[in-house]
């Protein structure tokens, strides 16, 4: 009994008191409850303009947008063809010869390196200076009229490699996976097929016209 009394005296009692929170700061600028009540009661009185909307400015409707005018924005600007002539990929095989490639290489090398070169020196003439190599190959493209592939230029450590690569390019039959018309057929392709006849009587332009006529007939039916 004595121990229980001592324990109860030592622990004592703890009072829990709760006080209401002051609403002074909440209502310093007006009663929030009254504003909410007014909005609920008068919600039907607020008119909404159906034509009012948020305008999102973009390039077309911005008042500060100025359309691009080449004559005003870049006066005197001109795009000039840097090649001496333009040879289409499908025309390379028929219009570019080995002699033309050698002549273009010789002239381009003399202009870019300041010294003449002959076909016998191609393999022994290195292109270690990248700046000169790029200038040299650009001149070759300028004179031939068609582009040289980037990987060919990067692997052309000597003039001989470039010359041999160009020889393969000009003798390669044109083809393109992205162009559905890049199909070149020749009579020798069907020499072993006696039942197949390739009509070569019409020119390329005439063949295109006949093809378009046949396509229209097929679509009409």
Short mmCIF file of N, CA and C in Angstrom, two decimals, residues 55-191:
data_model
loop_
_atom_site.label_atom_id
_atom_site.label_comp_id
_atom_site.label_asym_id
_atom_site.label_seq_id
_atom_site.Cartn_x
_atom_site.Cartn_y
_atom_site.Cartn_z
N UNK A 55 -5.69 33.40 -75.17
CA UNK A 55 -5.02 33.37 -76.47
C UNK A 55 -3.58 32.92 -76.28
N UNK A 56 -3.23 31.83 -76.89
CA UNK A 56 -1.87 31.31 -76.84
C UNK A 56 -1.12 31.83 -78.06
N UNK A 57 -0.13 32.65 -77.83
CA UNK A 57 0.61 33.25 -78.94
C UNK A 57 1.60 32.24 -79.51
N UNK A 58 1.66 32.21 -80.81
CA UNK A 58 2.65 31.38 -81.49
C UNK A 58 3.23 32.16 -82.65
N UNK A 59 3.93 31.47 -83.52
CA UNK A 59 4.62 32.16 -84.62
C UNK A 59 3.64 32.83 -85.58
N UNK A 60 2.44 32.27 -85.73
CA UNK A 60 1.50 32.78 -86.72
C UNK A 60 0.66 33.94 -86.22
N UNK A 61 0.20 33.89 -84.94
CA UNK A 61 -0.71 34.93 -84.47
C UNK A 61 -0.04 35.95 -83.56
N UNK A 62 1.25 35.85 -83.37
CA UNK A 62 1.93 36.82 -82.52
C UNK A 62 2.00 38.17 -83.23
N UNK A 63 1.62 39.26 -82.55
CA UNK A 63 1.68 40.58 -83.21
C UNK A 63 3.11 41.03 -83.51
N UNK A 64 4.08 40.46 -82.81
CA UNK A 64 5.46 40.85 -83.04
C UNK A 64 6.16 39.98 -84.08
N UNK A 65 5.43 38.99 -84.62
CA UNK A 65 6.06 38.11 -85.60
C UNK A 65 6.15 38.80 -86.95
N UNK A 66 7.32 38.69 -87.55
CA UNK A 66 7.55 39.29 -88.86
C UNK A 66 7.92 38.18 -89.84
N UNK A 67 7.12 38.00 -90.89
CA UNK A 67 7.44 36.95 -91.86
C UNK A 67 8.81 37.17 -92.49
N UNK A 68 9.47 36.07 -92.81
CA UNK A 68 10.79 36.14 -93.41
C UNK A 68 10.70 36.63 -94.84
N UNK A 69 11.46 37.66 -95.13
CA UNK A 69 11.50 38.24 -96.47
C UNK A 69 12.96 38.24 -96.93
N UNK A 70 13.33 37.38 -97.89
CA UNK A 70 14.73 37.32 -98.30
C UNK A 70 15.29 38.65 -98.78
N UNK A 71 14.49 39.43 -99.51
CA UNK A 71 15.00 40.69 -100.04
C UNK A 71 15.29 41.70 -98.93
N UNK A 72 14.51 41.64 -97.85
CA UNK A 72 14.71 42.58 -96.75
C UNK A 72 15.70 42.06 -95.72
N UNK A 73 15.57 40.78 -95.36
CA UNK A 73 16.40 40.22 -94.30
C UNK A 73 17.82 39.91 -94.75
N UNK A 74 17.97 39.40 -95.96
CA UNK A 74 19.33 39.09 -96.46
C UNK A 74 19.47 39.64 -97.88
N UNK A 75 19.54 40.96 -98.00
CA UNK A 75 19.65 41.54 -99.34
C UNK A 75 20.96 41.15 -100.02
N UNK A 76 20.86 40.84 -101.27
CA UNK A 76 22.04 40.49 -102.04
C UNK A 76 22.51 39.05 -101.88
N UNK A 77 21.81 38.27 -101.06
CA UNK A 77 22.22 36.88 -100.85
C UNK A 77 21.87 36.03 -102.06
N UNK A 78 22.83 35.24 -102.52
CA UNK A 78 22.62 34.38 -103.68
C UNK A 78 23.24 33.02 -103.43
N UNK A 79 22.59 32.00 -103.94
CA UNK A 79 23.12 30.64 -103.87
C UNK A 79 23.67 30.29 -105.24
N UNK A 80 24.96 30.09 -105.31
CA UNK A 80 25.61 29.81 -106.58
C UNK A 80 26.05 28.34 -106.61
N UNK A 81 26.03 27.77 -107.77
CA UNK A 81 26.46 26.39 -107.95
C UNK A 81 27.98 26.34 -107.92
N UNK A 82 28.54 25.57 -106.98
CA UNK A 82 29.99 25.53 -106.84
C UNK A 82 30.64 24.52 -107.78
N UNK A 83 29.83 23.66 -108.40
CA UNK A 83 30.39 22.71 -109.37
C UNK A 83 30.41 23.36 -110.75
N UNK A 84 31.40 23.01 -111.54
CA UNK A 84 31.49 23.53 -112.90
C UNK A 84 30.38 22.98 -113.78
N UNK A 85 29.89 21.81 -113.45
CA UNK A 85 28.76 21.18 -114.14
C UNK A 85 28.09 20.25 -113.15
N UNK A 86 26.89 19.84 -113.46
CA UNK A 86 26.14 18.95 -112.57
C UNK A 86 25.80 17.67 -113.33
N UNK A 87 26.27 16.55 -112.81
CA UNK A 87 26.00 15.24 -113.40
C UNK A 87 25.12 14.47 -112.43
N UNK A 88 23.93 14.09 -112.86
CA UNK A 88 23.01 13.34 -112.01
C UNK A 88 23.55 11.93 -111.76
N UNK A 89 23.22 11.35 -110.60
CA UNK A 89 23.73 10.00 -110.30
C UNK A 89 23.39 8.99 -111.39
N UNK A 90 22.19 9.08 -111.97
CA UNK A 90 21.81 8.13 -113.01
C UNK A 90 22.53 8.36 -114.33
N UNK A 91 23.24 9.49 -114.46
CA UNK A 91 23.94 9.80 -115.70
C UNK A 91 25.45 9.61 -115.59
N UNK A 92 25.94 9.26 -114.40
CA UNK A 92 27.40 9.16 -114.21
C UNK A 92 28.00 8.09 -115.10
N UNK A 93 27.38 6.92 -115.11
CA UNK A 93 27.95 5.79 -115.87
C UNK A 93 28.04 6.09 -117.36
N UNK A 94 27.06 6.81 -117.88
CA UNK A 94 27.02 7.05 -119.32
C UNK A 94 27.80 8.28 -119.75
N UNK A 95 28.09 9.20 -118.83
CA UNK A 95 28.69 10.48 -119.25
C UNK A 95 30.10 10.72 -118.72
N UNK A 96 30.56 9.93 -117.76
CA UNK A 96 31.90 10.15 -117.19
C UNK A 96 32.81 8.99 -117.57
N UNK A 97 34.00 9.33 -118.08
CA UNK A 97 34.96 8.32 -118.51
C UNK A 97 36.17 8.29 -117.58
N UNK A 98 36.99 7.27 -117.74
CA UNK A 98 38.21 7.15 -116.93
C UNK A 98 39.16 8.31 -117.22
N UNK A 99 39.21 8.72 -118.47
CA UNK A 99 40.10 9.83 -118.83
C UNK A 99 39.65 11.13 -118.16
N UNK A 100 38.35 11.31 -118.04
CA UNK A 100 37.84 12.52 -117.39
C UNK A 100 38.18 12.51 -115.90
N UNK A 101 38.14 11.35 -115.28
CA UNK A 101 38.51 11.25 -113.86
C UNK A 101 39.99 11.58 -113.67
N UNK A 102 40.84 11.01 -114.49
CA UNK A 102 42.28 11.28 -114.38
C UNK A 102 42.58 12.75 -114.63
N UNK A 103 41.93 13.35 -115.61
CA UNK A 103 42.16 14.77 -115.90
C UNK A 103 41.71 15.65 -114.73
N UNK A 104 40.57 15.32 -114.12
CA UNK A 104 40.09 16.10 -112.98
C UNK A 104 41.02 15.97 -111.80
N UNK A 105 41.54 14.77 -111.56
CA UNK A 105 42.48 14.56 -110.44
C UNK A 105 43.76 15.35 -110.67
N UNK A 106 44.30 15.29 -111.87
CA UNK A 106 45.55 16.00 -112.16
C UNK A 106 45.41 17.51 -111.97
N UNK A 107 44.32 18.08 -112.50
CA UNK A 107 44.12 19.52 -112.37
C UNK A 107 43.83 19.92 -110.92
N UNK A 108 43.03 19.13 -110.23
CA UNK A 108 42.70 19.46 -108.84
C UNK A 108 43.92 19.36 -107.94
N UNK A 109 44.77 18.37 -108.17
CA UNK A 109 45.98 18.22 -107.35
C UNK A 109 46.93 19.39 -107.57
N UNK A 110 47.07 19.81 -108.80
CA UNK A 110 47.97 20.94 -109.08
C UNK A 110 47.45 22.22 -108.45
N UNK A 111 46.13 22.42 -108.44
CA UNK A 111 45.56 23.63 -107.84
C UNK A 111 45.66 23.60 -106.31
N UNK A 112 45.49 22.45 -105.70
CA UNK A 112 45.47 22.36 -104.24
C UNK A 112 46.86 22.18 -103.64
N UNK A 113 47.77 21.52 -104.36
CA UNK A 113 49.10 21.26 -103.81
C UNK A 113 50.20 22.07 -104.49
N UNK A 114 49.89 22.69 -105.62
CA UNK A 114 50.89 23.53 -106.27
C UNK A 114 51.93 22.78 -107.06
N UNK A 115 51.70 21.50 -107.34
CA UNK A 115 52.65 20.71 -108.12
C UNK A 115 51.88 19.75 -109.01
N UNK A 116 52.49 19.40 -110.14
CA UNK A 116 51.83 18.50 -111.09
C UNK A 116 51.96 17.05 -110.63
N UNK A 117 51.07 16.22 -111.14
CA UNK A 117 51.08 14.80 -110.80
C UNK A 117 50.66 14.00 -112.03
N UNK A 118 51.20 12.80 -112.15
CA UNK A 118 50.85 11.92 -113.26
C UNK A 118 50.21 10.65 -112.72
N UNK A 119 49.63 9.87 -113.61
CA UNK A 119 48.94 8.65 -113.19
C UNK A 119 49.90 7.66 -112.53
N UNK A 120 51.17 7.66 -112.94
CA UNK A 120 52.15 6.75 -112.35
C UNK A 120 52.47 7.12 -110.90
N UNK A 121 52.17 8.34 -110.51
CA UNK A 121 52.49 8.80 -109.15
C UNK A 121 51.30 8.70 -108.19
N UNK A 122 50.17 8.23 -108.65
CA UNK A 122 48.97 8.21 -107.81
C UNK A 122 49.19 7.39 -106.53
N UNK A 123 49.69 6.18 -106.67
CA UNK A 123 49.82 5.28 -105.52
C UNK A 123 50.86 5.75 -104.52
N UNK A 124 51.87 6.44 -104.98
CA UNK A 124 52.95 6.89 -104.08
C UNK A 124 52.72 8.29 -103.53
N UNK A 125 51.66 8.95 -103.95
CA UNK A 125 51.38 10.31 -103.48
C UNK A 125 50.37 10.24 -102.34
N UNK A 126 50.84 10.51 -101.14
CA UNK A 126 49.98 10.40 -99.96
C UNK A 126 49.16 11.67 -99.75
N UNK A 127 48.07 11.50 -99.02
CA UNK A 127 47.18 12.62 -98.69
C UNK A 127 47.03 12.70 -97.17
N UNK A 128 48.16 12.80 -96.48
CA UNK A 128 48.14 12.82 -95.02
C UNK A 128 47.62 14.11 -94.43
N UNK A 129 47.83 15.22 -95.13
CA UNK A 129 47.32 16.51 -94.65
C UNK A 129 45.82 16.57 -94.93
N UNK A 130 45.01 16.52 -93.86
CA UNK A 130 43.56 16.47 -94.05
C UNK A 130 43.01 17.73 -94.71
N UNK A 131 43.55 18.89 -94.35
CA UNK A 131 43.07 20.13 -94.94
C UNK A 131 43.29 20.13 -96.45
N UNK A 132 44.46 19.70 -96.87
CA UNK A 132 44.74 19.63 -98.30
C UNK A 132 43.92 18.53 -98.98
N UNK A 133 43.69 17.44 -98.25
CA UNK A 133 42.89 16.35 -98.83
C UNK A 133 41.46 16.82 -99.09
N UNK A 134 40.89 17.54 -98.12
CA UNK A 134 39.52 18.03 -98.30
C UNK A 134 39.45 19.05 -99.44
N UNK A 135 40.45 19.93 -99.52
CA UNK A 135 40.47 20.91 -100.60
C UNK A 135 40.65 20.22 -101.95
N UNK A 136 41.50 19.21 -101.97
CA UNK A 136 41.76 18.46 -103.21
C UNK A 136 40.52 17.71 -103.69
N UNK A 137 39.87 16.97 -102.80
CA UNK A 137 38.69 16.19 -103.19
C UNK A 137 37.51 17.10 -103.55
N UNK A 138 37.43 18.27 -102.93
CA UNK A 138 36.36 19.20 -103.30
C UNK A 138 36.57 19.71 -104.73
N UNK A 139 37.81 19.97 -105.09
CA UNK A 139 38.10 20.41 -106.45
C UNK A 139 37.80 19.29 -107.46
N UNK A 140 38.09 18.05 -107.07
CA UNK A 140 37.78 16.92 -107.95
C UNK A 140 36.27 16.84 -108.19
N UNK A 141 35.48 16.99 -107.13
CA UNK A 141 34.02 16.98 -107.27
C UNK A 141 33.55 18.16 -108.11
N UNK A 142 34.19 19.30 -107.94
CA UNK A 142 33.80 20.49 -108.70
C UNK A 142 34.01 20.27 -110.20
N UNK A 143 35.07 19.58 -110.55
CA UNK A 143 35.38 19.39 -111.97
C UNK A 143 34.59 18.23 -112.58
N UNK A 144 34.34 17.18 -111.79
CA UNK A 144 33.60 16.03 -112.32
C UNK A 144 32.09 16.29 -112.36
N UNK A 145 31.59 17.07 -111.40
CA UNK A 145 30.17 17.41 -111.40
C UNK A 145 29.29 16.51 -110.56
N UNK A 146 29.87 15.60 -109.79
CA UNK A 146 29.08 14.75 -108.89
C UNK A 146 29.80 14.60 -107.56
N UNK A 147 29.06 14.17 -106.55
CA UNK A 147 29.60 14.07 -105.20
C UNK A 147 30.39 12.77 -105.01
N UNK A 148 31.42 12.88 -104.18
CA UNK A 148 32.19 11.71 -103.76
C UNK A 148 31.74 11.35 -102.35
N UNK A 149 31.52 10.09 -102.09
CA UNK A 149 31.04 9.66 -100.79
C UNK A 149 32.03 10.00 -99.68
N UNK A 150 31.50 10.32 -98.51
CA UNK A 150 32.35 10.73 -97.38
C UNK A 150 33.32 9.63 -96.98
N UNK A 151 32.85 8.39 -96.95
CA UNK A 151 33.75 7.31 -96.51
C UNK A 151 34.87 7.09 -97.52
N UNK A 152 34.62 7.42 -98.79
CA UNK A 152 35.69 7.33 -99.78
C UNK A 152 36.77 8.37 -99.52
N UNK A 153 36.34 9.59 -99.18
CA UNK A 153 37.30 10.65 -98.88
C UNK A 153 38.09 10.32 -97.62
N UNK A 154 37.43 9.80 -96.60
CA UNK A 154 38.11 9.51 -95.33
C UNK A 154 39.12 8.37 -95.49
N UNK A 155 38.90 7.47 -96.44
CA UNK A 155 39.82 6.35 -96.63
C UNK A 155 40.85 6.61 -97.73
N UNK A 156 40.78 7.77 -98.33
CA UNK A 156 41.73 8.09 -99.41
C UNK A 156 43.02 8.64 -98.81
N UNK A 157 43.86 7.74 -98.33
CA UNK A 157 45.15 8.17 -97.76
C UNK A 157 46.19 8.43 -98.85
N UNK A 158 45.88 8.04 -100.06
CA UNK A 158 46.74 8.37 -101.20
C UNK A 158 45.86 8.60 -102.42
N UNK A 159 46.43 9.20 -103.43
CA UNK A 159 45.66 9.54 -104.63
C UNK A 159 45.22 8.29 -105.38
N UNK A 160 46.02 7.23 -105.29
CA UNK A 160 45.68 5.99 -105.97
C UNK A 160 44.38 5.38 -105.48
N UNK A 161 44.15 5.43 -104.17
CA UNK A 161 42.89 4.88 -103.63
C UNK A 161 41.70 5.69 -104.13
N UNK A 162 41.84 7.01 -104.16
CA UNK A 162 40.75 7.86 -104.65
C UNK A 162 40.46 7.57 -106.11
N UNK A 163 41.51 7.43 -106.91
CA UNK A 163 41.33 7.17 -108.34
C UNK A 163 40.61 5.83 -108.56
N UNK A 164 41.04 4.79 -107.86
CA UNK A 164 40.41 3.47 -108.02
C UNK A 164 38.96 3.49 -107.55
N UNK A 165 38.67 4.22 -106.49
CA UNK A 165 37.30 4.31 -105.99
C UNK A 165 36.40 5.02 -106.99
N UNK A 166 36.93 6.06 -107.61
CA UNK A 166 36.14 6.78 -108.61
C UNK A 166 35.92 5.93 -109.85
N UNK A 167 36.89 5.10 -110.20
CA UNK A 167 36.71 4.20 -111.34
C UNK A 167 35.56 3.23 -111.10
N UNK A 168 35.45 2.75 -109.86
CA UNK A 168 34.34 1.85 -109.53
C UNK A 168 33.01 2.60 -109.53
N UNK A 169 33.06 3.86 -109.08
CA UNK A 169 31.82 4.63 -109.00
C UNK A 169 31.26 4.95 -110.38
N UNK A 170 32.12 5.28 -111.33
CA UNK A 170 31.62 5.68 -112.65
C UNK A 170 31.21 4.47 -113.49
N UNK A 171 31.64 3.26 -113.11
CA UNK A 171 31.24 2.07 -113.86
C UNK A 171 30.13 1.29 -113.15
N UNK A 172 29.68 1.80 -112.02
CA UNK A 172 28.62 1.12 -111.26
C UNK A 172 27.25 1.49 -111.82
N UNK A 173 26.42 0.50 -112.01
CA UNK A 173 25.07 0.75 -112.51
C UNK A 173 24.25 1.48 -111.45
N UNK A 174 23.60 2.53 -111.86
CA UNK A 174 22.86 3.37 -110.91
C UNK A 174 21.74 2.60 -110.24
N UNK A 175 21.63 2.79 -108.95
CA UNK A 175 20.54 2.20 -108.18
C UNK A 175 20.33 3.05 -106.93
N UNK A 176 19.11 3.03 -106.43
CA UNK A 176 18.78 3.80 -105.24
C UNK A 176 17.62 3.13 -104.52
N UNK A 177 17.81 2.81 -103.24
CA UNK A 177 16.75 2.17 -102.47
C UNK A 177 15.61 3.15 -102.18
N UNK A 178 15.91 4.45 -102.17
CA UNK A 178 14.90 5.45 -101.85
C UNK A 178 14.11 5.91 -103.07
N UNK A 179 14.60 5.57 -104.25
CA UNK A 179 13.94 6.01 -105.48
C UNK A 179 13.33 4.80 -106.18
N UNK A 180 11.99 4.73 -106.25
CA UNK A 180 11.36 3.57 -106.89
C UNK A 180 11.64 3.47 -108.38
N UNK A 181 12.07 4.57 -109.00
CA UNK A 181 12.38 4.55 -110.43
C UNK A 181 13.82 4.17 -110.72
N UNK A 182 14.60 3.89 -109.68
CA UNK A 182 16.01 3.58 -109.86
C UNK A 182 16.19 2.11 -110.24
N UNK A 183 15.62 1.75 -111.37
CA UNK A 183 15.74 0.39 -111.89
C UNK A 183 16.29 0.49 -113.31
N UNK A 184 17.50 0.01 -113.49
CA UNK A 184 18.14 0.07 -114.80
C UNK A 184 18.22 -1.34 -115.36
N UNK A 185 17.50 -1.57 -116.45
CA UNK A 185 17.49 -2.88 -117.10
C UNK A 185 18.16 -2.78 -118.46
N UNK A 186 18.90 -3.83 -118.82
CA UNK A 186 19.60 -3.85 -120.10
C UNK A 186 19.38 -5.19 -120.78
N UNK A 187 19.50 -5.21 -122.10
CA UNK A 187 19.27 -6.47 -122.83
C UNK A 187 20.16 -7.62 -122.34
N UNK A 188 21.41 -7.32 -121.99
CA UNK A 188 22.31 -8.39 -121.56
C UNK A 188 21.89 -9.05 -120.25
N UNK A 189 21.00 -8.37 -119.51
CA UNK A 189 20.51 -8.96 -118.27
C UNK A 189 19.59 -10.14 -118.53
N UNK A 190 19.07 -10.24 -119.75
CA UNK A 190 18.09 -11.29 -120.06
C UNK A 190 18.57 -12.21 -121.17
N UNK A 191 19.89 -12.29 -121.34
CA UNK A 191 20.42 -13.15 -122.40
C UNK A 191 20.10 -14.62 -122.15
#
